[in-house]
GROMACS .gro file of C-alpha atoms in nm:
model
  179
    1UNK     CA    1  -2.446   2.534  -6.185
    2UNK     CA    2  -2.816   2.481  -6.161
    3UNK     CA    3  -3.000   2.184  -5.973
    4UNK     CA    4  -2.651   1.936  -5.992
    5UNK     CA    5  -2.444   2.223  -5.838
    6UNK     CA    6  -2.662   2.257  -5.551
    7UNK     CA    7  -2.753   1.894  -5.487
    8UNK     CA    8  -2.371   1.824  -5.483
    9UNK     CA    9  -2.271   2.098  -5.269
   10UNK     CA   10  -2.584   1.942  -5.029
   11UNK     CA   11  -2.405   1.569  -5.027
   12UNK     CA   12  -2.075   1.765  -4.995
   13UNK     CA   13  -2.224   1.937  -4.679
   14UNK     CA   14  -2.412   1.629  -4.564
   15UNK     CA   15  -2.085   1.393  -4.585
   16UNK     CA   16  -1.885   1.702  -4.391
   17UNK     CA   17  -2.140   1.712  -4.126
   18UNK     CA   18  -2.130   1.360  -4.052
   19UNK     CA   19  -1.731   1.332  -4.123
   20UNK     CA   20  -1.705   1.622  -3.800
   21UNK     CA   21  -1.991   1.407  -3.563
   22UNK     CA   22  -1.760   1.100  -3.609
   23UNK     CA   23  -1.456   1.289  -3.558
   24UNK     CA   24  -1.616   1.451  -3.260
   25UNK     CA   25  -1.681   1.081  -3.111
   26UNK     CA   26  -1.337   0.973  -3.212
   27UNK     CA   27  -1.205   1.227  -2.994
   28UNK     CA   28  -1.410   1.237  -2.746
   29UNK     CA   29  -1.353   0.855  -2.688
   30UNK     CA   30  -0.993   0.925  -2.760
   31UNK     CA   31  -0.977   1.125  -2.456
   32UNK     CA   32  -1.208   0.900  -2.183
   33UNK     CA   33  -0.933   0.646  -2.310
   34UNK     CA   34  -0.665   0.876  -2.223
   35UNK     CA   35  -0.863   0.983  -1.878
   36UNK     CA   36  -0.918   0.631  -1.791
   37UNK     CA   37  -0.549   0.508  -1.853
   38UNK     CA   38  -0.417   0.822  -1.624
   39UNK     CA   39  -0.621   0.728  -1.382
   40UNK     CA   40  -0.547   0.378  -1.388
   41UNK     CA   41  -0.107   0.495  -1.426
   42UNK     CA   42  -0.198   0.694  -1.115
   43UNK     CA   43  -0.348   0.390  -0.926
   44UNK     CA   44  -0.034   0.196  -1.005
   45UNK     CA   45   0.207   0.481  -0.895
   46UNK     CA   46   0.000   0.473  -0.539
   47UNK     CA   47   0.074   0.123  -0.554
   48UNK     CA   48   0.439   0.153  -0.603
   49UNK     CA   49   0.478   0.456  -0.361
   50UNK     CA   50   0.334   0.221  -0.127
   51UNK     CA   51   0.574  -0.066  -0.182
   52UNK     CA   52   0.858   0.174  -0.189
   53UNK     CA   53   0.758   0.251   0.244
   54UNK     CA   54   0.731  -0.103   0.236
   55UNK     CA   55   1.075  -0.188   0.087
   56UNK     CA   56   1.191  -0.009   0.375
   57UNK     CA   57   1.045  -0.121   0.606
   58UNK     CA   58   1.161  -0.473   0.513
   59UNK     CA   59   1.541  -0.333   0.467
   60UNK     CA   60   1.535  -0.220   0.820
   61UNK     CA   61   1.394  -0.497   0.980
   62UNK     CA   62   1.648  -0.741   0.830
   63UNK     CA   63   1.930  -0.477   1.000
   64UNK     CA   64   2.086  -0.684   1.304
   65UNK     CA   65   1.868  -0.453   1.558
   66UNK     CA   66   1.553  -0.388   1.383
   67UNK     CA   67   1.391  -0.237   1.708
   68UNK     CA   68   1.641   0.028   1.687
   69UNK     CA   69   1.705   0.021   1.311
   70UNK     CA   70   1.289   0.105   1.325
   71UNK     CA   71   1.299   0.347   1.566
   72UNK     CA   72   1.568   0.565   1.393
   73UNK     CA   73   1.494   0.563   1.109
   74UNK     CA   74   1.159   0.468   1.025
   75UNK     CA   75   0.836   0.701   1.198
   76UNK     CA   76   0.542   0.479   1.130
   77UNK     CA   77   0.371   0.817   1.037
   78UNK     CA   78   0.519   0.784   0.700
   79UNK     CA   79   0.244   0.529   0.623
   80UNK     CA   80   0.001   0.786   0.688
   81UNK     CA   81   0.038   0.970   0.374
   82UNK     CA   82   0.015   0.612   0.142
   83UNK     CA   83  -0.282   0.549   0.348
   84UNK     CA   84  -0.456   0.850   0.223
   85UNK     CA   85  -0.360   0.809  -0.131
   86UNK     CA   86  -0.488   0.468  -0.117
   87UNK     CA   87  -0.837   0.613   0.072
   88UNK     CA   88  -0.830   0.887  -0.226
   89UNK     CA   89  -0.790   0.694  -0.534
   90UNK     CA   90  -1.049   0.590  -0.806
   91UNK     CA   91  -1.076   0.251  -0.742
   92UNK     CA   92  -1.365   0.224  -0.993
   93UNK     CA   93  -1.128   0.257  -1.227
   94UNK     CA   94  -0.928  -0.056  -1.205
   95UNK     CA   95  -1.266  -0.243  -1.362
   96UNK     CA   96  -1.123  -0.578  -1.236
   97UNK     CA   97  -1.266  -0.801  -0.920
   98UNK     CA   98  -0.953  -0.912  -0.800
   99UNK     CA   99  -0.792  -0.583  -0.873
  100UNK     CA  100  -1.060  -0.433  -0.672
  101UNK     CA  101  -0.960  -0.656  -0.373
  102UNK     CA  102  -0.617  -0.677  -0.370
  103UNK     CA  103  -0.611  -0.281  -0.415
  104UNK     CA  104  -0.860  -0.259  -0.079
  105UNK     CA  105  -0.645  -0.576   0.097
  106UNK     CA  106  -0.295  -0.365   0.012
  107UNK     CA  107  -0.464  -0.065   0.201
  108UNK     CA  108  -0.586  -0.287   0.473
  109UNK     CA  109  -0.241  -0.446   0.548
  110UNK     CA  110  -0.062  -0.102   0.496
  111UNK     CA  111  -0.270  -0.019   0.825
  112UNK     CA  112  -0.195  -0.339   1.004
  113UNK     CA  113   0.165  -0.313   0.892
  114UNK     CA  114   0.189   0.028   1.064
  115UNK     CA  115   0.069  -0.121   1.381
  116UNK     CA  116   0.342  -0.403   1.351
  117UNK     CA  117   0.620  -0.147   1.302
  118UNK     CA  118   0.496   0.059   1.584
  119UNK     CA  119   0.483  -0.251   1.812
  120UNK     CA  120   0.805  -0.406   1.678
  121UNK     CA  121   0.968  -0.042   1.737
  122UNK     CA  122   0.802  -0.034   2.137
  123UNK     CA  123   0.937  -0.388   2.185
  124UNK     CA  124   0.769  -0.652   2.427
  125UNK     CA  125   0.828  -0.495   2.722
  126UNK     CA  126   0.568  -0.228   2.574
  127UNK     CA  127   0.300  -0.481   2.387
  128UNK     CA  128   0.005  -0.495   2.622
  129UNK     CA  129  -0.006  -0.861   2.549
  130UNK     CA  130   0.304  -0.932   2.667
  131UNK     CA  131   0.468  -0.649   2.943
  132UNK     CA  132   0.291  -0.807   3.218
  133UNK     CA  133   0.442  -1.154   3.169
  134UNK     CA  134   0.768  -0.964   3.129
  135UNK     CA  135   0.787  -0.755   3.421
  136UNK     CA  136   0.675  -1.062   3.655
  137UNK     CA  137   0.972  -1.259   3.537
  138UNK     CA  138   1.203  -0.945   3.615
  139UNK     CA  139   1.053  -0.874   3.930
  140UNK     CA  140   1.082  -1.198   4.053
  141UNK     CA  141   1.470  -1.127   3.914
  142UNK     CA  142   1.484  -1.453   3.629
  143UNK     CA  143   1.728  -1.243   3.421
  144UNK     CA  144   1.765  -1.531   3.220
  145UNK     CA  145   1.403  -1.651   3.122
  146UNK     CA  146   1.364  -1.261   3.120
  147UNK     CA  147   1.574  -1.230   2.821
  148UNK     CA  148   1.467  -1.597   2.656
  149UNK     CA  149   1.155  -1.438   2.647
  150UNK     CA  150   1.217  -1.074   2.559
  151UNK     CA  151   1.421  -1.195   2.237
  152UNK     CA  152   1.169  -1.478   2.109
  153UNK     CA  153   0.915  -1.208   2.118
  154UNK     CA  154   1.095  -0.942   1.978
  155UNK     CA  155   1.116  -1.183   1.663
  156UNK     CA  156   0.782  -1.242   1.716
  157UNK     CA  157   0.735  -0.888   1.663
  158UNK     CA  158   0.941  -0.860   1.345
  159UNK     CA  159   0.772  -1.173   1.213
  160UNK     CA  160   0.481  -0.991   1.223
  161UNK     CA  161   0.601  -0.716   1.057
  162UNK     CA  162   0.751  -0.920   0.760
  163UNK     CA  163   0.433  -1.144   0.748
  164UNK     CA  164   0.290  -0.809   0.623
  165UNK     CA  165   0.550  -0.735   0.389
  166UNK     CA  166   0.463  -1.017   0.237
  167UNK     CA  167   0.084  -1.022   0.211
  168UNK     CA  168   0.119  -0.668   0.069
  169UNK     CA  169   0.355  -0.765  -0.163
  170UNK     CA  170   0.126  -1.044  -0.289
  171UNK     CA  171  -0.157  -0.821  -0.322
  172UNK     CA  172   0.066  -0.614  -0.516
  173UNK     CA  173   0.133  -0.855  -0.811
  174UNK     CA  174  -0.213  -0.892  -0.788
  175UNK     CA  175  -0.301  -0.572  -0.850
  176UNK     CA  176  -0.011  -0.500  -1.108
  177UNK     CA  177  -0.157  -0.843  -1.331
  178UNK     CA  178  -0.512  -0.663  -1.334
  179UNK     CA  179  -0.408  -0.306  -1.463
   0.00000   0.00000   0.00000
């Protein structure tokens, strides 16, 4: 073969060499791609486990008795577990401002809508904003203005807890739009 032989098989080697580092990048990038959209799947599927709680929340709080449709049927401990997924997920991975915020705000307002069930599920005569007020009226035996007031704030209560529903719905979309 002589000198040609080996300075072709040299290109041949060079090109190979080179052809392997850029298929080495390709899929090495191939896989941080893959990585990154797992993570990102795994962030939305918090998400949706979280708006699944929330979903029934909402269905039991538009039941006729949602103080007792609550309190069967719904332990606020439940939002425990979405709460830690929420604390343990890689929110540096949704690379988006707003998605950054409205994945922190739907974490936020899954802990403020557990309080709401929880008080909602106690009722006013429990709410240490309101059992005082409450218990004067039925000591001083105003059975009527007792249970004016009882009901308005019981819907006070649920109002609370659907004012949450919505905001973490909201955030939701929000969230959904930037991943």
């Amino acid at each position: 073969m002589g000198d040609a032989g080996k300075s072709l098989s040299g290109w041949v080697q060079a090109v190979g060499s080179i052809a392997a580092i850029l298929g080495a990048v390709y899929v090495t990038r191939m896989q941080m791609v893959h990585v990154a959209k797992s993570r990102r799947a795994a962030i939305v599927a918090i998400g949706e486990a979280a708006m699944t709680r929330v979903d029934e929340v909402e269905k039991l709080v538009s039941e006729k008795n949602p103080r007792a449709a609550l309190f069967a049927r719904f332990p606020t401990w439940r939002l425990d577990r979405v709460i830690s997924a929420f604390d343990a997920a890689p929110v540096h991975d949704i690379q988006s401002g707003d998605g950054v915020i409205a994945f922190l705000a739907i974490r936020e307002h899954l802990v403020l809508l557990q309080k709401a069930v929880k008080e909602c599920t106690d009722g006013p005569d429990s709410h240490p904003k309101f059992s005082d007020g409450l218990r004067a009226l039925r000591d001083r035996y105003e059975n009527d203005e007792y249970q004016k007031q009882f009901a308005y704030l019981a819907e006070t209560l649920k109002t609370n807890v659907m004012t949450q529903v919505g905001v973490i719905r909201e955030h939701f979309s929000t969230l959904r739009g930037c991943l």
